[in-house]
């Protein structure tokens, strides 16, 4: 017998997470020949493997040094992370590791686009914040979280749609256009 | 007491594998601000995690659908795989999965550069073969391996050096220049 309560919860959660929305969006982009973007495997440190069947019996999650998603759009290298916060007022910087900040700097240096997609789940608002603006905040602030207001001023609001769910390529288009004018 | 025989074998193997040579090369490129290239985590399917310490107790290696290394060089998206073969005469195509071929096609479509770096370990020769030439071979042949001669004709020989070990960016430069002329 299916436990309906559990099923509903699982289903609802699955439908609502930012990650599944991004995955659906990337599939939409790929199927419609708009962009090629994919999630990288989770970084893991493998300690014990059982032979001959190659079953991993002991492994640990390791700290990521890059961002979760990589891809190409209009000849441009893109890389980003998708993060959720339940806070209504700010995004905790503890979500971003030191190596990831270094990596963002490097991507920008080599002409790629690095950014975050942050969803404030409680107020149901999603923003794209460029790596450049993220680094600018960190370099000019001692705060341990980025206020929602900063996202409103410097970030780009992403409307929730049915298909694709999180249409971030629209924003990337704007950013690439403003770069041409630079 | 250190077992010298074991130590030597381990050390020699470590120094000789293509993967460690590529990692050393990528570090050289990064340290010298030439290119940003990194190895993606190994794709794994996690089945069992033990809480509260988040120890992975059961997981399996899964088939890769992308290539191992990703990066940016001169505003260009690059992605490649590094493969070794002990054959003196050909490179077995069983090394490349169907999803990876699809992925290579997509990278090319979006303006990125996809390629293989193949080392014939027995004769100690290393070649770069573009995704375009790999797909061309597959589309015009029924053979299950690519002859060494094809690498000699269509690929680019990479000389082994002390530092960086596998200087593939030199080849990428040539390829990018020939694209400008296209």
JSON list of N, CA and C in Angstrom, two decimals, chain B residues 61-113:
[
{"chain": "B", "resi": 61, "resn": "UNK", "atom": "N", "xyz": [29.96, 3.42, -9.14]},
{"chain": "B", "resi": 61, "resn": "UNK", "atom": "CA", "xyz": [30.48, 4.27, -10.21]},
{"chain": "B", "resi": 61, "resn": "UNK", "atom": "C", "xyz": [29.45, 4.26, -11.33]},
{"chain": "B", "resi": 62, "resn": "UNK", "atom": "N", "xyz": [29.11, 5.44, -11.86]},
{"chain": "B", "resi": 62, "resn": "UNK", "atom": "CA", "xyz": [28.14, 5.44, -12.95]},
{"chain": "B", "resi": 62, "resn": "UNK", "atom": "C", "xyz": [28.80, 5.89, -14.25]},
{"chain": "B", "resi": 63, "resn": "UNK", "atom": "N", "xyz": [28.15, 5.55, -15.34]},
{"chain": "B", "resi": 63, "resn": "UNK", "atom": "CA", "xyz": [28.72, 5.83, -16.66]},
{"chain": "B", "resi": 63, "resn": "UNK", "atom": "C", "xyz": [28.77, 7.35, -16.89]},
{"chain": "B", "resi": 64, "resn": "UNK", "atom": "N", "xyz": [29.92, 7.86, -17.31]},
{"chain": "B", "resi": 64, "resn": "UNK", "atom": "CA", "xyz": [30.00, 9.32, -17.51]},
{"chain": "B", "resi": 64, "resn": "UNK", "atom": "C", "xyz": [29.24, 9.74, -18.76]},
{"chain": "B", "resi": 65, "resn": "UNK", "atom": "N", "xyz": [28.55, 10.89, -18.70]},
{"chain": "B", "resi": 65, "resn": "UNK", "atom": "CA", "xyz": [27.86, 11.39, -19.89]},
{"chain": "B", "resi": 65, "resn": "UNK", "atom": "C", "xyz": [28.54, 12.65, -20.41]},
{"chain": "B", "resi": 66, "resn": "UNK", "atom": "N", "xyz": [29.57, 13.12, -19.69]},
{"chain": "B", "resi": 66, "resn": "UNK", "atom": "CA", "xyz": [30.34, 14.27, -20.15]},
{"chain": "B", "resi": 66, "resn": "UNK", "atom": "C", "xyz": [31.80, 13.84, -20.19]},
{"chain": "B", "resi": 67, "resn": "UNK", "atom": "N", "xyz": [32.70, 14.77, -20.51]},
{"chain": "B", "resi": 67, "resn": "UNK", "atom": "CA", "xyz": [34.12, 14.43, -20.50]},
{"chain": "B", "resi": 67, "resn": "UNK", "atom": "C", "xyz": [34.73, 14.85, -19.16]},
{"chain": "B", "resi": 68, "resn": "UNK", "atom": "N", "xyz": [35.92, 14.35, -18.86]},
{"chain": "B", "resi": 68, "resn": "UNK", "atom": "CA", "xyz": [36.49, 14.51, -17.52]},
{"chain": "B", "resi": 68, "resn": "UNK", "atom": "C", "xyz": [36.94, 15.92, -17.15]},
{"chain": "B", "resi": 69, "resn": "UNK", "atom": "N", "xyz": [37.50, 16.64, -18.11]},
{"chain": "B", "resi": 69, "resn": "UNK", "atom": "CA", "xyz": [38.06, 17.95, -17.81]},
{"chain": "B", "resi": 69, "resn": "UNK", "atom": "C", "xyz": [37.27, 19.07, -18.48]},
{"chain": "B", "resi": 70, "resn": "UNK", "atom": "N", "xyz": [37.08, 20.15, -17.76]},
{"chain": "B", "resi": 70, "resn": "UNK", "atom": "CA", "xyz": [36.37, 21.32, -18.29]},
{"chain": "B", "resi": 70, "resn": "UNK", "atom": "C", "xyz": [37.19, 22.56, -18.02]},
{"chain": "B", "resi": 71, "resn": "UNK", "atom": "N", "xyz": [37.02, 23.57, -18.85]},
{"chain": "B", "resi": 71, "resn": "UNK", "atom": "CA", "xyz": [37.72, 24.82, -18.57]},
{"chain": "B", "resi": 71, "resn": "UNK", "atom": "C", "xyz": [37.48, 25.91, -19.59]},
{"chain": "B", "resi": 72, "resn": "UNK", "atom": "N", "xyz": [38.23, 27.00, -19.41]},
{"chain": "B", "resi": 72, "resn": "UNK", "atom": "CA", "xyz": [38.17, 28.13, -20.33]},
{"chain": "B", "resi": 72, "resn": "UNK", "atom": "C", "xyz": [39.57, 28.49, -20.75]},
{"chain": "B", "resi": 73, "resn": "UNK", "atom": "N", "xyz": [39.72, 28.80, -22.03]},
{"chain": "B", "resi": 73, "resn": "UNK", "atom": "CA", "xyz": [40.98, 29.33, -22.54]},
{"chain": "B", "resi": 73, "resn": "UNK", "atom": "C", "xyz": [40.63, 30.36, -23.62]},
{"chain": "B", "resi": 74, "resn": "UNK", "atom": "N", "xyz": [41.17, 31.57, -23.50]},
{"chain": "B", "resi": 74, "resn": "UNK", "atom": "CA", "xyz": [40.88, 32.65, -24.46]},
{"chain": "B", "resi": 74, "resn": "UNK", "atom": "C", "xyz": [39.39, 32.74, -24.78]},
{"chain": "B", "resi": 75, "resn": "UNK", "atom": "N", "xyz": [38.58, 32.88, -23.77]},
{"chain": "B", "resi": 75, "resn": "UNK", "atom": "CA", "xyz": [37.12, 33.00, -23.89]},
{"chain": "B", "resi": 75, "resn": "UNK", "atom": "C", "xyz": [36.45, 31.77, -24.51]},
{"chain": "B", "resi": 76, "resn": "UNK", "atom": "N", "xyz": [37.19, 30.70, -24.71]},
{"chain": "B", "resi": 76, "resn": "UNK", "atom": "CA", "xyz": [36.59, 29.52, -25.34]},
{"chain": "B", "resi": 76, "resn": "UNK", "atom": "C", "xyz": [36.35, 28.42, -24.31]},
{"chain": "B", "resi": 77, "resn": "UNK", "atom": "N", "xyz": [35.16, 27.84, -24.39]},
{"chain": "B", "resi": 77, "resn": "UNK", "atom": "CA", "xyz": [34.81, 26.71, -23.53]},
{"chain": "B", "resi": 77, "resn": "UNK", "atom": "C", "xyz": [35.55, 25.48, -24.04]},
{"chain": "B", "resi": 78, "resn": "UNK", "atom": "N", "xyz": [36.28, 24.80, -23.18]},
{"chain": "B", "resi": 78, "resn": "UNK", "atom": "CA", "xyz": [36.93, 23.55, -23.60]},
{"chain": "B", "resi": 78, "resn": "UNK", "atom": "C", "xyz": [36.50, 22.40, -22.69]},
{"chain": "B", "resi": 79, "resn": "UNK", "atom": "N", "xyz": [36.45, 21.21, -23.27]},
{"chain": "B", "resi": 79, "resn": "UNK", "atom": "CA", "xyz": [36.14, 20.02, -22.48]},
{"chain": "B", "resi": 79, "resn": "UNK", "atom": "C", "xyz": [36.83, 18.84, -23.15]},
{"chain": "B", "resi": 80, "resn": "UNK", "atom": "N", "xyz": [37.48, 18.01, -22.35]},
{"chain": "B", "resi": 80, "resn": "UNK", "atom": "CA", "xyz": [38.19, 16.87, -22.96]},
{"chain": "B", "resi": 80, "resn": "UNK", "atom": "C", "xyz": [38.31, 15.69, -22.02]},
{"chain": "B", "resi": 81, "resn": "UNK", "atom": "N", "xyz": [38.64, 14.56, -22.60]},
{"chain": "B", "resi": 81, "resn": "UNK", "atom": "CA", "xyz": [38.94, 13.35, -21.86]},
{"chain": "B", "resi": 81, "resn": "UNK", "atom": "C", "xyz": [40.39, 12.96, -22.11]},
{"chain": "B", "resi": 82, "resn": "UNK", "atom": "N", "xyz": [41.02, 12.34, -21.12]},
{"chain": "B", "resi": 82, "resn": "UNK", "atom": "CA", "xyz": [42.39, 11.84, -21.26]},
{"chain": "B", "resi": 82, "resn": "UNK", "atom": "C", "xyz": [42.31, 10.32, -21.17]},
{"chain": "B", "resi": 83, "resn": "UNK", "atom": "N", "xyz": [42.83, 9.65, -22.20]},
{"chain": "B", "resi": 83, "resn": "UNK", "atom": "CA", "xyz": [42.72, 8.18, -22.24]},
{"chain": "B", "resi": 83, "resn": "UNK", "atom": "C", "xyz": [44.06, 7.56, -22.57]},
{"chain": "B", "resi": 84, "resn": "UNK", "atom": "N", "xyz": [44.34, 6.44, -21.92]},
{"chain": "B", "resi": 84, "resn": "UNK", "atom": "CA", "xyz": [45.56, 5.69, -22.24]},
{"chain": "B", "resi": 84, "resn": "UNK", "atom": "C", "xyz": [45.18, 4.36, -22.87]},
{"chain": "B", "resi": 85, "resn": "UNK", "atom": "N", "xyz": [46.03, 3.89, -23.78]},
{"chain": "B", "resi": 85, "resn": "UNK", "atom": "CA", "xyz": [45.84, 2.54, -24.30]},
{"chain": "B", "resi": 85, "resn": "UNK", "atom": "C", "xyz": [47.20, 1.85, -24.39]},
{"chain": "B", "resi": 86, "resn": "UNK", "atom": "N", "xyz": [47.23, 0.56, -24.13]},
{"chain": "B", "resi": 86, "resn": "UNK", "atom": "CA", "xyz": [48.49, -0.17, -24.24]},
{"chain": "B", "resi": 86, "resn": "UNK", "atom": "C", "xyz": [48.69, -0.69, -25.67]},
{"chain": "B", "resi": 87, "resn": "UNK", "atom": "N", "xyz": [47.64, -0.58, -26.49]},
{"chain": "B", "resi": 87, "resn": "UNK", "atom": "CA", "xyz": [47.77, -1.02, -27.89]},
{"chain": "B", "resi": 87, "resn": "UNK", "atom": "C", "xyz": [48.82, -0.17, -28.61]},
{"chain": "B", "resi": 88, "resn": "UNK", "atom": "N", "xyz": [49.57, -0.82, -29.52]},
{"chain": "B", "resi": 88, "resn": "UNK", "atom": "CA", "xyz": [50.58, -0.08, -30.29]},
{"chain": "B", "resi": 88, "resn": "UNK", "atom": "C", "xyz": [50.01, 0.43, -31.59]},
{"chain": "B", "resi": 89, "resn": "UNK", "atom": "N", "xyz": [48.81, -0.03, -31.93]},
{"chain": "B", "resi": 89, "resn": "UNK", "atom": "CA", "xyz": [48.32, 0.23, -33.29]},
{"chain": "B", "resi": 89, "resn": "UNK", "atom": "C", "xyz": [46.97, 0.95, -33.38]},
{"chain": "B", "resi": 90, "resn": "UNK", "atom": "N", "xyz": [46.17, 0.91, -32.31]},
{"chain": "B", "resi": 90, "resn": "UNK", "atom": "CA", "xyz": [44.86, 1.56, -32.41]},
{"chain": "B", "resi": 90, "resn": "UNK", "atom": "C", "xyz": [44.27, 1.86, -31.04]},
{"chain": "B", "resi": 91, "resn": "UNK", "atom": "N", "xyz": [43.30, 2.76, -31.04]},
{"chain": "B", "resi": 91, "resn": "UNK", "atom": "CA", "xyz": [42.62, 3.19, -29.82]},
{"chain": "B", "resi": 91, "resn": "UNK", "atom": "C", "xyz": [41.19, 2.64, -29.83]},
{"chain": "B", "resi": 92, "resn": "UNK", "atom": "N", "xyz": [40.86, 1.76, -28.87]},
{"chain": "B", "resi": 92, "resn": "UNK", "atom": "CA", "xyz": [39.53, 1.12, -28.87]},
{"chain": "B", "resi": 92, "resn": "UNK", "atom": "C", "xyz": [38.41, 2.13, -28.58]},
{"chain": "B", "resi": 93, "resn": "UNK", "atom": "N", "xyz": [37.41, 2.15, -29.41]},
{"chain": "B", "resi": 93, "resn": "UNK", "atom": "CA", "xyz": [36.30, 3.09, -29.23]},
{"chain": "B", "resi": 93, "resn": "UNK", "atom": "C", "xyz": [35.40, 2.76, -28.04]},
{"chain": "B", "resi": 94, "resn": "UNK", "atom": "N", "xyz": [35.59, 1.56, -27.47]},
{"chain": "B", "resi": 94, "resn": "UNK", "atom": "CA", "xyz": [34.82, 1.20, -26.28]},
{"chain": "B", "resi": 94, "resn": "UNK", "atom": "C", "xyz": [35.15, 2.14, -25.11]},
{"chain": "B", "resi": 95, "resn": "UNK", "atom": "N", "xyz": [36.24, 2.90, -25.25]},
{"chain": "B", "resi": 95, "resn": "UNK", "atom": "CA", "xyz": [36.61, 3.90, -24.24]},
{"chain": "B", "resi": 95, "resn": "UNK", "atom": "C", "xyz": [35.66, 5.09, -24.18]},
{"chain": "B", "resi": 96, "resn": "UNK", "atom": "N", "xyz": [34.87, 5.26, -25.25]},
{"chain": "B", "resi": 96, "resn": "UNK", "atom": "CA", "xyz": [33.98, 6.43, -25.32]},
{"chain": "B", "resi": 96, "resn": "UNK", "atom": "C", "xyz": [32.53, 5.96, -25.31]},
{"chain": "B", "resi": 97, "resn": "UNK", "atom": "N", "xyz": [31.74, 6.50, -24.37]},
{"chain": "B", "resi": 97, "resn": "UNK", "atom": "CA", "xyz": [30.35, 6.08, -24.27]},
{"chain": "B", "resi": 97, "resn": "UNK", "atom": "C", "xyz": [29.45, 6.90, -25.22]},
{"chain": "B", "resi": 98, "resn": "UNK", "atom": "N", "xyz": [28.31, 6.31, -25.52]},
{"chain": "B", "resi": 98, "resn": "UNK", "atom": "CA", "xyz": [27.36, 6.92, -26.45]},
{"chain": "B", "resi": 98, "resn": "UNK", "atom": "C", "xyz": [26.94, 8.34, -26.00]},
{"chain": "B", "resi": 99, "resn": "UNK", "atom": "N", "xyz": [26.66, 8.47, -24.70]},
{"chain": "B", "resi": 99, "resn": "UNK", "atom": "CA", "xyz": [26.25, 9.79, -24.20]},
{"chain": "B", "resi": 99, "resn": "UNK", "atom": "C", "xyz": [27.36, 10.83, -24.33]},
{"chain": "B", "resi": 100, "resn": "UNK", "atom": "N", "xyz": [28.59, 10.34, -24.24]},
{"chain": "B", "resi": 100, "resn": "UNK", "atom": "CA", "xyz": [29.72, 11.27, -24.39]},
{"chain": "B", "resi": 100, "resn": "UNK", "atom": "C", "xyz": [29.81, 11.78, -25.82]},
{"chain": "B", "resi": 101, "resn": "UNK", "atom": "N", "xyz": [29.51, 10.91, -26.79]},
{"chain": "B", "resi": 101, "resn": "UNK", "atom": "CA", "xyz": [29.53, 11.34, -28.19]},
{"chain": "B", "resi": 101, "resn": "UNK", "atom": "C", "xyz": [28.45, 12.40, -28.43]},
{"chain": "B", "resi": 102, "resn": "UNK", "atom": "N", "xyz": [27.27, 12.18, -27.86]},
{"chain": "B", "resi": 102, "resn": "UNK", "atom": "CA", "xyz": [26.19, 13.17, -27.95]},
{"chain": "B", "resi": 102, "resn": "UNK", "atom": "C", "xyz": [26.65, 14.50, -27.36]},
{"chain": "B", "resi": 103, "resn": "UNK", "atom": "N", "xyz": [27.31, 14.39, -26.22]},
{"chain": "B", "resi": 103, "resn": "UNK", "atom": "CA", "xyz": [27.78, 15.57, -25.50]},
{"chain": "B", "resi": 103, "resn": "UNK", "atom": "C", "xyz": [28.80, 16.34, -26.35]},
{"chain": "B", "resi": 104, "resn": "UNK", "atom": "N", "xyz": [29.72, 15.60, -26.99]},
{"chain": "B", "resi": 104, "resn": "UNK", "atom": "CA", "xyz": [30.74, 16.23, -27.85]},
{"chain": "B", "resi": 104, "resn": "UNK", "atom": "C", "xyz": [30.06, 17.00, -28.99]},
{"chain": "B", "resi": 105, "resn": "UNK", "atom": "N", "xyz": [29.06, 16.37, -29.61]},
{"chain": "B", "resi": 105, "resn": "UNK", "atom": "CA", "xyz": [28.31, 17.04, -30.68]},
{"chain": "B", "resi": 105, "resn": "UNK", "atom": "C", "xyz": [27.72, 18.36, -30.17]},
{"chain": "B", "resi": 106, "resn": "UNK", "atom": "N", "xyz": [27.12, 18.29, -28.97]},
{"chain": "B", "resi": 106, "resn": "UNK", "atom": "CA", "xyz": [26.50, 19.48, -28.40]},
{"chain": "B", "resi": 106, "resn": "UNK", "atom": "C", "xyz": [27.52, 20.59, -28.12]},
{"chain": "B", "resi": 107, "resn": "UNK", "atom": "N", "xyz": [28.66, 20.22, -27.58]},
{"chain": "B", "resi": 107, "resn": "UNK", "atom": "CA", "xyz": [29.69, 21.23, -27.28]},
{"chain": "B", "resi": 107, "resn": "UNK", "atom": "C", "xyz": [30.08, 21.95, -28.56]},
{"chain": "B", "resi": 108, "resn": "UNK", "atom": "N", "xyz": [30.31, 21.18, -29.63]},
{"chain": "B", "resi": 108, "resn": "UNK", "atom": "CA", "xyz": [30.70, 21.78, -30.90]},
{"chain": "B", "resi": 108, "resn": "UNK", "atom": "C", "xyz": [29.59, 22.72, -31.40]},
{"chain": "B", "resi": 109, "resn": "UNK", "atom": "N", "xyz": [28.35, 22.24, -31.29]},
{"chain": "B", "resi": 109, "resn": "UNK", "atom": "CA", "xyz": [27.19, 23.04, -31.73]},
{"chain": "B", "resi": 109, "resn": "UNK", "atom": "C", "xyz": [27.15, 24.41, -31.04]},
{"chain": "B", "resi": 110, "resn": "UNK", "atom": "N", "xyz": [27.51, 24.45, -29.76]},
{"chain": "B", "resi": 110, "resn": "UNK", "atom": "CA", "xyz": [27.44, 25.70, -29.01]},
{"chain": "B", "resi": 110, "resn": "UNK", "atom": "C", "xyz": [28.73, 26.51, -29.05]},
{"chain": "B", "resi": 111, "resn": "UNK", "atom": "N", "xyz": [29.66, 26.11, -29.91]},
{"chain": "B", "resi": 111, "resn": "UNK", "atom": "CA", "xyz": [30.87, 26.91, -30.09]},
{"chain": "B", "resi": 111, "resn": "UNK", "atom": "C", "xyz": [32.01, 26.56, -29.16]},
{"chain": "B", "resi": 112, "resn": "UNK", "atom": "N", "xyz": [31.90, 25.46, -28.44]},
{"chain": "B", "resi": 112, "resn": "UNK", "atom": "CA", "xyz": [33.01, 25.04, -27.57]},
{"chain": "B", "resi": 112, "resn": "UNK", "atom": "C", "xyz": [33.96, 24.10, -28.31]},
{"chain": "B", "resi": 113, "resn": "UNK", "atom": "N", "xyz": [35.07, 23.79, -27.66]},
{"chain": "B", "resi": 113, "resn": "UNK", "atom": "CA", "xyz": [36.05, 22.86, -28.22]},
{"chain": "B", "resi": 113, "resn": "UNK", "atom": "C", "xyz": [36.04, 21.58, -27.39]}
]
